[in-house]
Every structure is written in C-alpha cells, then in structure tokens.
Amino acid sequence: MSIVLLGYLLGGGDLLSVKTVLWLLFGFLVHYTGHLDNSIVDYEYDKKDPSKAHFPLVSGVASLQRALVVNFLGIVLLAPTAIIVLYGYPASQLTVALSYGFGVIYNRINKKSVYKPVPISLCFSLLLFVSFFTESTLLNPIVGLLFVYIFITMFFEQGFGGELKDIERDEVNILKKMGAEVKNGYFLPTVKVDVFAIAILLGNIVVVFLM
C-alpha cells in the first residue's frame, strides 16, 4: 500500500483527496489477492512443512475452496478500483500489467527456481511507477533511484532473509545453492553468501547516497 501511495504523492498527487483513498484500497487489494494466490499455489508444499502448520489453509481453519472464492471476490473488487485509478493512463496500465505478470511468475516458480527473488522484487517495486505515472509523465532521477532502492531492499528481504528462513525446507534455495547450511541450529554461510549479502547492502548504501 505504501509504495503505490508514495508513487502517487511523488508524482504530485494530493494527499487529501479521494484518489489517496483509492490508491490505498488498490494497494491493499493487490497485496491481499497476491498473498492469497501464493497461499493457494503453495498449498501442497505447505502441507508438508511443519513450520507452516498454523497457516489457515494448512490447519484447516479455511478450506481451499473458500480461499479460491475469497480470492475471486478480491479480484472482483480490485478490477473496478484499478479501472478508476488507471483509466486514461497507458503508461500506468502497462506498468501494472508488468507488475502483475512478475507476481504470477513468482507464485509459479517460488519453490522451483533460485531466481525467484527477481520477479517478486520487480512486482512490488514497479508499483511505484503505476501510481506515479497517473500524476506525472516526467520520470526524475529521485524516483528512478527510489525504484532501485525498493528493488534492492525487496531482493535482500526475499533473496537473503526469506531464503534463510526456508533454508531447511525441501525446496530450491539460493543460499543452499551457494553452499550455506544449518548444523546443530547454527547457520553456516560460505564466502559466496557473505559476498552476496554485502554486495546487496552496499548497493543500497550507494543508492541512498546518490539520492
């Protein structure tokens, strides 16, 4: 929600307007439906993971059929909201299509590919441009650098934090690919992992300095 609102305001949008409410609703629905779709797609994997036994679908609190219905209703609400905020803005329409596409790709490969941090990071960071281009057609360096900052932050969160959390699970993992492992409850990184993490953090520091 905060990314689309930030893009709207950086483009020159009025905080005290109906559009602010619409963008917040749009951001919430995008996040909600995307997260629910991910839970539905990952259901068979999550059933085999003891650490996810508390998830609503896995625990039985919510059925798969119910999740599909709720996700459909979320999309039904998202569609008119998207039409209202994006109508007449082809650049924003193209950007939201790209964002959605990367989100779909992530949900389909996130257990199978070491490249999974890339599409989800692009999915979220592109939302900045979705709302920005409804208020401005001039892309300034600050907005461009902010996009890079959000992408790198998301990439670190997913590519390091998320992978570290899931490192003991039976799925493709970029940290395991680099030789990292967990022994006796301790995380044992390799030089590749250290360089990977430091490079991402240094990249973000450079971007912040340039801004």
JSON list of N, CA and C in Angstrom, two decimals, residues 36-90:
[
{"chain": "A", "resi": 36, "resn": "LEU", "atom": "N", "xyz": [-2.86, -14.23, -1.11]},
{"chain": "A", "resi": 36, "resn": "LEU", "atom": "CA", "xyz": [-3.78, -15.36, -1.07]},
{"chain": "A", "resi": 36, "resn": "LEU", "atom": "C", "xyz": [-3.52, -16.32, -2.24]},
{"chain": "A", "resi": 37, "resn": "ASP", "atom": "N", "xyz": [-3.24, -15.76, -3.40]},
{"chain": "A", "resi": 37, "resn": "ASP", "atom": "CA", "xyz": [-2.92, -16.60, -4.56]},
{"chain": "A", "resi": 37, "resn": "ASP", "atom": "C", "xyz": [-1.67, -17.42, -4.28]},
{"chain": "A", "resi": 38, "resn": "ASN", "atom": "N", "xyz": [-0.69, -16.81, -3.64]},
{"chain": "A", "resi": 38, "resn": "ASN", "atom": "CA", "xyz": [0.54, -17.51, -3.27]},
{"chain": "A", "resi": 38, "resn": "ASN", "atom": "C", "xyz": [0.25, -18.66, -2.31]},
{"chain": "A", "resi": 39, "resn": "SER", "atom": "N", "xyz": [-0.64, -18.42, -1.34]},
{"chain": "A", "resi": 39, "resn": "SER", "atom": "CA", "xyz": [-1.01, -19.46, -0.38]},
{"chain": "A", "resi": 39, "resn": "SER", "atom": "C", "xyz": [-1.72, -20.62, -1.06]},
{"chain": "A", "resi": 40, "resn": "ILE", "atom": "N", "xyz": [-2.55, -20.29, -2.05]},
{"chain": "A", "resi": 40, "resn": "ILE", "atom": "CA", "xyz": [-3.29, -21.33, -2.79]},
{"chain": "A", "resi": 40, "resn": "ILE", "atom": "C", "xyz": [-2.33, -22.16, -3.64]},
{"chain": "A", "resi": 41, "resn": "VAL", "atom": "N", "xyz": [-1.44, -21.48, -4.36]},
{"chain": "A", "resi": 41, "resn": "VAL", "atom": "CA", "xyz": [-0.49, -22.17, -5.23]},
{"chain": "A", "resi": 41, "resn": "VAL", "atom": "C", "xyz": [0.47, -23.04, -4.41]},
{"chain": "A", "resi": 42, "resn": "ASP", "atom": "N", "xyz": [0.87, -22.55, -3.22]},
{"chain": "A", "resi": 42, "resn": "ASP", "atom": "CA", "xyz": [1.83, -23.27, -2.38]},
{"chain": "A", "resi": 42, "resn": "ASP", "atom": "C", "xyz": [1.19, -24.28, -1.43]},
{"chain": "A", "resi": 43, "resn": "TYR", "atom": "N", "xyz": [-0.11, -24.45, -1.51]},
{"chain": "A", "resi": 43, "resn": "TYR", "atom": "CA", "xyz": [-0.83, -25.28, -0.54]},
{"chain": "A", "resi": 43, "resn": "TYR", "atom": "C", "xyz": [-0.24, -26.69, -0.39]},
{"chain": "A", "resi": 44, "resn": "GLU", "atom": "N", "xyz": [0.01, -27.36, -1.51]},
{"chain": "A", "resi": 44, "resn": "GLU", "atom": "CA", "xyz": [0.53, -28.73, -1.45]},
{"chain": "A", "resi": 44, "resn": "GLU", "atom": "C", "xyz": [1.92, -28.77, -0.83]},
{"chain": "A", "resi": 45, "resn": "TYR", "atom": "N", "xyz": [2.73, -27.72, -1.08]},
{"chain": "A", "resi": 45, "resn": "TYR", "atom": "CA", "xyz": [4.06, -27.65, -0.47]},
{"chain": "A", "resi": 45, "resn": "TYR", "atom": "C", "xyz": [3.95, -27.38, 1.02]},
{"chain": "A", "resi": 46, "resn": "ASP", "atom": "N", "xyz": [3.07, -26.44, 1.37]},
{"chain": "A", "resi": 46, "resn": "ASP", "atom": "CA", "xyz": [2.93, -26.02, 2.77]},
{"chain": "A", "resi": 46, "resn": "ASP", "atom": "C", "xyz": [2.42, -27.14, 3.66]},
{"chain": "A", "resi": 47, "resn": "LYS", "atom": "N", "xyz": [1.61, -28.05, 3.10]},
{"chain": "A", "resi": 47, "resn": "LYS", "atom": "CA", "xyz": [1.09, -29.17, 3.89]},
{"chain": "A", "resi": 47, "resn": "LYS", "atom": "C", "xyz": [2.21, -30.07, 4.41]},
{"chain": "A", "resi": 48, "resn": "LYS", "atom": "N", "xyz": [3.33, -30.10, 3.68]},
{"chain": "A", "resi": 48, "resn": "LYS", "atom": "CA", "xyz": [4.44, -30.96, 4.06]},
{"chain": "A", "resi": 48, "resn": "LYS", "atom": "C", "xyz": [5.45, -30.26, 4.97]},
{"chain": "A", "resi": 49, "resn": "ASP", "atom": "N", "xyz": [5.19, -28.98, 5.27]},
{"chain": "A", "resi": 49, "resn": "ASP", "atom": "CA", "xyz": [6.13, -28.17, 6.06]},
{"chain": "A", "resi": 49, "resn": "ASP", "atom": "C", "xyz": [5.58, -27.96, 7.47]},
{"chain": "A", "resi": 50, "resn": "PRO", "atom": "N", "xyz": [6.17, -28.59, 8.48]},
{"chain": "A", "resi": 50, "resn": "PRO", "atom": "CA", "xyz": [5.69, -28.46, 9.86]},
{"chain": "A", "resi": 50, "resn": "PRO", "atom": "C", "xyz": [5.66, -27.02, 10.37]},
{"chain": "A", "resi": 51, "resn": "SER", "atom": "N", "xyz": [6.58, -26.19, 9.88]},
{"chain": "A", "resi": 51, "resn": "SER", "atom": "CA", "xyz": [6.64, -24.81, 10.35]},
{"chain": "A", "resi": 51, "resn": "SER", "atom": "C", "xyz": [5.47, -23.98, 9.85]},
{"chain": "A", "resi": 52, "resn": "LYS", "atom": "N", "xyz": [4.71, -24.52, 8.88]},
{"chain": "A", "resi": 52, "resn": "LYS", "atom": "CA", "xyz": [3.57, -23.80, 8.34]},
{"chain": "A", "resi": 52, "resn": "LYS", "atom": "C", "xyz": [2.23, -24.45, 8.73]},
{"chain": "A", "resi": 53, "resn": "ALA", "atom": "N", "xyz": [2.30, -25.26, 9.77]},
{"chain": "A", "resi": 53, "resn": "ALA", "atom": "CA", "xyz": [1.10, -25.96, 10.24]},
{"chain": "A", "resi": 53, "resn": "ALA", "atom": "C", "xyz": [0.02, -25.01, 10.74]},
{"chain": "A", "resi": 54, "resn": "HIS", "atom": "N", "xyz": [0.44, -23.78, 11.13]},
{"chain": "A", "resi": 54, "resn": "HIS", "atom": "CA", "xyz": [-0.52, -22.79, 11.65]},
{"chain": "A", "resi": 54, "resn": "HIS", "atom": "C", "xyz": [-1.19, -21.98, 10.54]},
{"chain": "A", "resi": 55, "resn": "PHE", "atom": "N", "xyz": [-0.74, -22.14, 9.29]},
{"chain": "A", "resi": 55, "resn": "PHE", "atom": "CA", "xyz": [-1.35, -21.40, 8.19]},
{"chain": "A", "resi": 55, "resn": "PHE", "atom": "C", "xyz": [-2.82, -21.79, 8.07]},
{"chain": "A", "resi": 56, "resn": "PRO", "atom": "N", "xyz": [-3.71, -20.84, 7.81]},
{"chain": "A", "resi": 56, "resn": "PRO", "atom": "CA", "xyz": [-5.15, -21.12, 7.75]},
{"chain": "A", "resi": 56, "resn": "PRO", "atom": "C", "xyz": [-5.53, -22.30, 6.85]},
{"chain": "A", "resi": 57, "resn": "LEU", "atom": "N", "xyz": [-4.93, -22.35, 5.65]},
{"chain": "A", "resi": 57, "resn": "LEU", "atom": "CA", "xyz": [-5.27, -23.45, 4.72]},
{"chain": "A", "resi": 57, "resn": "LEU", "atom": "C", "xyz": [-4.73, -24.78, 5.22]},
{"chain": "A", "resi": 58, "resn": "VAL", "atom": "N", "xyz": [-3.52, -24.76, 5.74]},
{"chain": "A", "resi": 58, "resn": "VAL", "atom": "CA", "xyz": [-2.88, -25.99, 6.21]},
{"chain": "A", "resi": 58, "resn": "VAL", "atom": "C", "xyz": [-3.56, -26.52, 7.47]},
{"chain": "A", "resi": 59, "resn": "SER", "atom": "N", "xyz": [-3.90, -25.62, 8.39]},
{"chain": "A", "resi": 59, "resn": "SER", "atom": "CA", "xyz": [-4.52, -26.03, 9.66]},
{"chain": "A", "resi": 59, "resn": "SER", "atom": "C", "xyz": [-5.98, -26.43, 9.51]},
{"chain": "A", "resi": 60, "resn": "GLY", "atom": "N", "xyz": [-6.57, -26.04, 8.38]},
{"chain": "A", "resi": 60, "resn": "GLY", "atom": "CA", "xyz": [-7.98, -26.37, 8.17]},
{"chain": "A", "resi": 60, "resn": "GLY", "atom": "C", "xyz": [-8.94, -25.30, 8.61]},
{"chain": "A", "resi": 61, "resn": "VAL", "atom": "N", "xyz": [-8.41, -24.18, 9.13]},
{"chain": "A", "resi": 61, "resn": "VAL", "atom": "CA", "xyz": [-9.27, -23.06, 9.53]},
{"chain": "A", "resi": 61, "resn": "VAL", "atom": "C", "xyz": [-10.05, -22.55, 8.33]},
{"chain": "A", "resi": 62, "resn": "ALA", "atom": "N", "xyz": [-9.39, -22.54, 7.18]},
{"chain": "A", "resi": 62, "resn": "ALA", "atom": "CA", "xyz": [-10.05, -22.15, 5.92]},
{"chain": "A", "resi": 62, "resn": "ALA", "atom": "C", "xyz": [-9.83, -23.26, 4.90]},
{"chain": "A", "resi": 63, "resn": "SER", "atom": "N", "xyz": [-10.86, -23.57, 4.13]},
{"chain": "A", "resi": 63, "resn": "SER", "atom": "CA", "xyz": [-10.74, -24.60, 3.10]},
{"chain": "A", "resi": 63, "resn": "SER", "atom": "C", "xyz": [-10.17, -24.00, 1.83]},
{"chain": "A", "resi": 64, "resn": "LEU", "atom": "N", "xyz": [-9.62, -24.85, 0.97]},
{"chain": "A", "resi": 64, "resn": "LEU", "atom": "CA", "xyz": [-9.07, -24.40, -0.30]},
{"chain": "A", "resi": 64, "resn": "LEU", "atom": "C", "xyz": [-10.17, -23.78, -1.17]},
{"chain": "A", "resi": 65, "resn": "GLN", "atom": "N", "xyz": [-11.34, -24.39, -1.14]},
{"chain": "A", "resi": 65, "resn": "GLN", "atom": "CA", "xyz": [-12.46, -23.86, -1.92]},
{"chain": "A", "resi": 65, "resn": "GLN", "atom": "C", "xyz": [-12.85, -22.46, -1.45]},
{"chain": "A", "resi": 66, "resn": "ARG", "atom": "N", "xyz": [-12.86, -22.28, -0.13]},
{"chain": "A", "resi": 66, "resn": "ARG", "atom": "CA", "xyz": [-13.19, -20.97, 0.42]},
{"chain": "A", "resi": 66, "resn": "ARG", "atom": "C", "xyz": [-12.15, -19.93, 0.04]},
{"chain": "A", "resi": 67, "resn": "ALA", "atom": "N", "xyz": [-10.89, -20.34, 0.06]},
{"chain": "A", "resi": 67, "resn": "ALA", "atom": "CA", "xyz": [-9.80, -19.43, -0.31]},
{"chain": "A", "resi": 67, "resn": "ALA", "atom": "C", "xyz": [-9.94, -18.99, -1.76]},
{"chain": "A", "resi": 68, "resn": "LEU", "atom": "N", "xyz": [-10.31, -19.92, -2.63]},
{"chain": "A", "resi": 68, "resn": "LEU", "atom": "CA", "xyz": [-10.50, -19.61, -4.05]},
{"chain": "A", "resi": 68, "resn": "LEU", "atom": "C", "xyz": [-11.64, -18.61, -4.24]},
{"chain": "A", "resi": 69, "resn": "VAL", "atom": "N", "xyz": [-12.72, -18.79, -3.47]},
{"chain": "A", "resi": 69, "resn": "VAL", "atom": "CA", "xyz": [-13.87, -17.88, -3.56]},
{"chain": "A", "resi": 69, "resn": "VAL", "atom": "C", "xyz": [-13.49, -16.49, -3.07]},
{"chain": "A", "resi": 70, "resn": "VAL", "atom": "N", "xyz": [-12.80, -16.44, -1.92]},
{"chain": "A", "resi": 70, "resn": "VAL", "atom": "CA", "xyz": [-12.39, -15.15, -1.34]},
{"chain": "A", "resi": 70, "resn": "VAL", "atom": "C", "xyz": [-11.43, -14.43, -2.28]},
{"chain": "A", "resi": 71, "resn": "ASN", "atom": "N", "xyz": [-10.50, -15.20, -2.88]},
{"chain": "A", "resi": 71, "resn": "ASN", "atom": "CA", "xyz": [-9.55, -14.59, -3.81]},
{"chain": "A", "resi": 71, "resn": "ASN", "atom": "C", "xyz": [-10.27, -14.03, -5.04]},
{"chain": "A", "resi": 72, "resn": "PHE", "atom": "N", "xyz": [-11.27, -14.76, -5.51]},
{"chain": "A", "resi": 72, "resn": "PHE", "atom": "CA", "xyz": [-12.07, -14.30, -6.65]},
{"chain": "A", "resi": 72, "resn": "PHE", "atom": "C", "xyz": [-12.80, -13.00, -6.30]},
{"chain": "A", "resi": 73, "resn": "LEU", "atom": "N", "xyz": [-13.36, -12.94, -5.11]},
{"chain": "A", "resi": 73, "resn": "LEU", "atom": "CA", "xyz": [-14.07, -11.73, -4.67]},
{"chain": "A", "resi": 73, "resn": "LEU", "atom": "C", "xyz": [-13.10, -10.55, -4.55]},
{"chain": "A", "resi": 74, "resn": "GLY", "atom": "N", "xyz": [-11.88, -10.85, -4.10]},
{"chain": "A", "resi": 74, "resn": "GLY", "atom": "CA", "xyz": [-10.87, -9.80, -4.01]},
{"chain": "A", "resi": 74, "resn": "GLY", "atom": "C", "xyz": [-10.52, -9.23, -5.37]},
{"chain": "A", "resi": 75, "resn": "ILE", "atom": "N", "xyz": [-10.42, -10.11, -6.36]},
{"chain": "A", "resi": 75, "resn": "ILE", "atom": "CA", "xyz": [-10.13, -9.68, -7.73]},
{"chain": "A", "resi": 75, "resn": "ILE", "atom": "C", "xyz": [-11.30, -8.88, -8.30]},
{"chain": "A", "resi": 76, "resn": "VAL", "atom": "N", "xyz": [-12.53, -9.31, -7.96]},
{"chain": "A", "resi": 76, "resn": "VAL", "atom": "CA", "xyz": [-13.73, -8.58, -8.41]},
{"chain": "A", "resi": 76, "resn": "VAL", "atom": "C", "xyz": [-13.73, -7.15, -7.86]},
{"chain": "A", "resi": 77, "resn": "LEU", "atom": "N", "xyz": [-13.27, -6.98, -6.64]},
{"chain": "A", "resi": 77, "resn": "LEU", "atom": "CA", "xyz": [-13.17, -5.64, -6.04]},
{"chain": "A", "resi": 77, "resn": "LEU", "atom": "C", "xyz": [-11.99, -4.86, -6.62]},
{"chain": "A", "resi": 78, "resn": "LEU", "atom": "N", "xyz": [-10.90, -5.58, -6.90]},
{"chain": "A", "resi": 78, "resn": "LEU", "atom": "CA", "xyz": [-9.70, -4.92, -7.43]},
{"chain": "A", "resi": 78, "resn": "LEU", "atom": "C", "xyz": [-9.92, -4.38, -8.84]},
{"chain": "A", "resi": 79, "resn": "ALA", "atom": "N", "xyz": [-10.64, -5.12, -9.67]},
{"chain": "A", "resi": 79, "resn": "ALA", "atom": "CA", "xyz": [-10.82, -4.73, -11.08]},
{"chain": "A", "resi": 79, "resn": "ALA", "atom": "C", "xyz": [-11.42, -3.34, -11.24]},
{"chain": "A", "resi": 80, "resn": "PRO", "atom": "N", "xyz": [-12.56, -3.01, -10.63]},
{"chain": "A", "resi": 80, "resn": "PRO", "atom": "CA", "xyz": [-13.12, -1.67, -10.81]},
{"chain": "A", "resi": 80, "resn": "PRO", "atom": "C", "xyz": [-12.24, -0.58, -10.18]},
{"chain": "A", "resi": 81, "resn": "THR", "atom": "N", "xyz": [-11.59, -0.93, -9.07]},
{"chain": "A", "resi": 81, "resn": "THR", "atom": "CA", "xyz": [-10.68, 0.04, -8.43]},
{"chain": "A", "resi": 81, "resn": "THR", "atom": "C", "xyz": [-9.54, 0.38, -9.38]},
{"chain": "A", "resi": 82, "resn": "ALA", "atom": "N", "xyz": [-8.98, -0.65, -10.02]},
{"chain": "A", "resi": 82, "resn": "ALA", "atom": "CA", "xyz": [-7.89, -0.44, -10.97]},
{"chain": "A", "resi": 82, "resn": "ALA", "atom": "C", "xyz": [-8.36, 0.37, -12.17]},
{"chain": "A", "resi": 83, "resn": "ILE", "atom": "N", "xyz": [-9.55, 0.09, -12.66]},
{"chain": "A", "resi": 83, "resn": "ILE", "atom": "CA", "xyz": [-10.09, 0.84, -13.80]},
{"chain": "A", "resi": 83, "resn": "ILE", "atom": "C", "xyz": [-10.23, 2.33, -13.46]},
{"chain": "A", "resi": 84, "resn": "ILE", "atom": "N", "xyz": [-10.71, 2.61, -12.26]},
{"chain": "A", "resi": 84, "resn": "ILE", "atom": "CA", "xyz": [-10.93, 4.00, -11.83]},
{"chain": "A", "resi": 84, "resn": "ILE", "atom": "C", "xyz": [-9.61, 4.76, -11.75]},
{"chain": "A", "resi": 85, "resn": "VAL", "atom": "N", "xyz": [-8.59, 4.17, -11.13]},
{"chain": "A", "resi": 85, "resn": "VAL", "atom": "CA", "xyz": [-7.33, 4.90, -10.92]},
{"chain": "A", "resi": 85, "resn": "VAL", "atom": "C", "xyz": [-6.42, 4.87, -12.15]},
{"chain": "A", "resi": 86, "resn": "LEU", "atom": "N", "xyz": [-6.62, 3.91, -13.04]},
{"chain": "A", "resi": 86, "resn": "LEU", "atom": "CA", "xyz": [-5.71, 3.76, -14.18]},
{"chain": "A", "resi": 86, "resn": "LEU", "atom": "C", "xyz": [-6.29, 4.21, -15.51]},
{"chain": "A", "resi": 87, "resn": "TYR", "atom": "N", "xyz": [-7.59, 4.49, -15.55]},
{"chain": "A", "resi": 87, "resn": "TYR", "atom": "CA", "xyz": [-8.23, 4.86, -16.82]},
{"chain": "A", "resi": 87, "resn": "TYR", "atom": "C", "xyz": [-7.60, 6.13, -17.40]},
{"chain": "A", "resi": 88, "resn": "GLY", "atom": "N", "xyz": [-7.17, 6.01, -18.66]},
{"chain": "A", "resi": 88, "resn": "GLY", "atom": "CA", "xyz": [-6.59, 7.17, -19.34]},
{"chain": "A", "resi": 88, "resn": "GLY", "atom": "C", "xyz": [-5.10, 7.32, -19.15]},
{"chain": "A", "resi": 89, "resn": "TYR", "atom": "N", "xyz": [-4.47, 6.33, -18.49]},
{"chain": "A", "resi": 89, "resn": "TYR", "atom": "CA", "xyz": [-3.03, 6.42, -18.24]},
{"chain": "A", "resi": 89, "resn": "TYR", "atom": "C", "xyz": [-2.34, 5.16, -18.78]},
{"chain": "A", "resi": 90, "resn": "PRO", "atom": "N", "xyz": [-2.02, 5.15, -20.07]},
{"chain": "A", "resi": 90, "resn": "PRO", "atom": "CA", "xyz": [-1.44, 3.95, -20.70]},
{"chain": "A", "resi": 90, "resn": "PRO", "atom": "C", "xyz": [-0.12, 3.50, -20.07]}
]
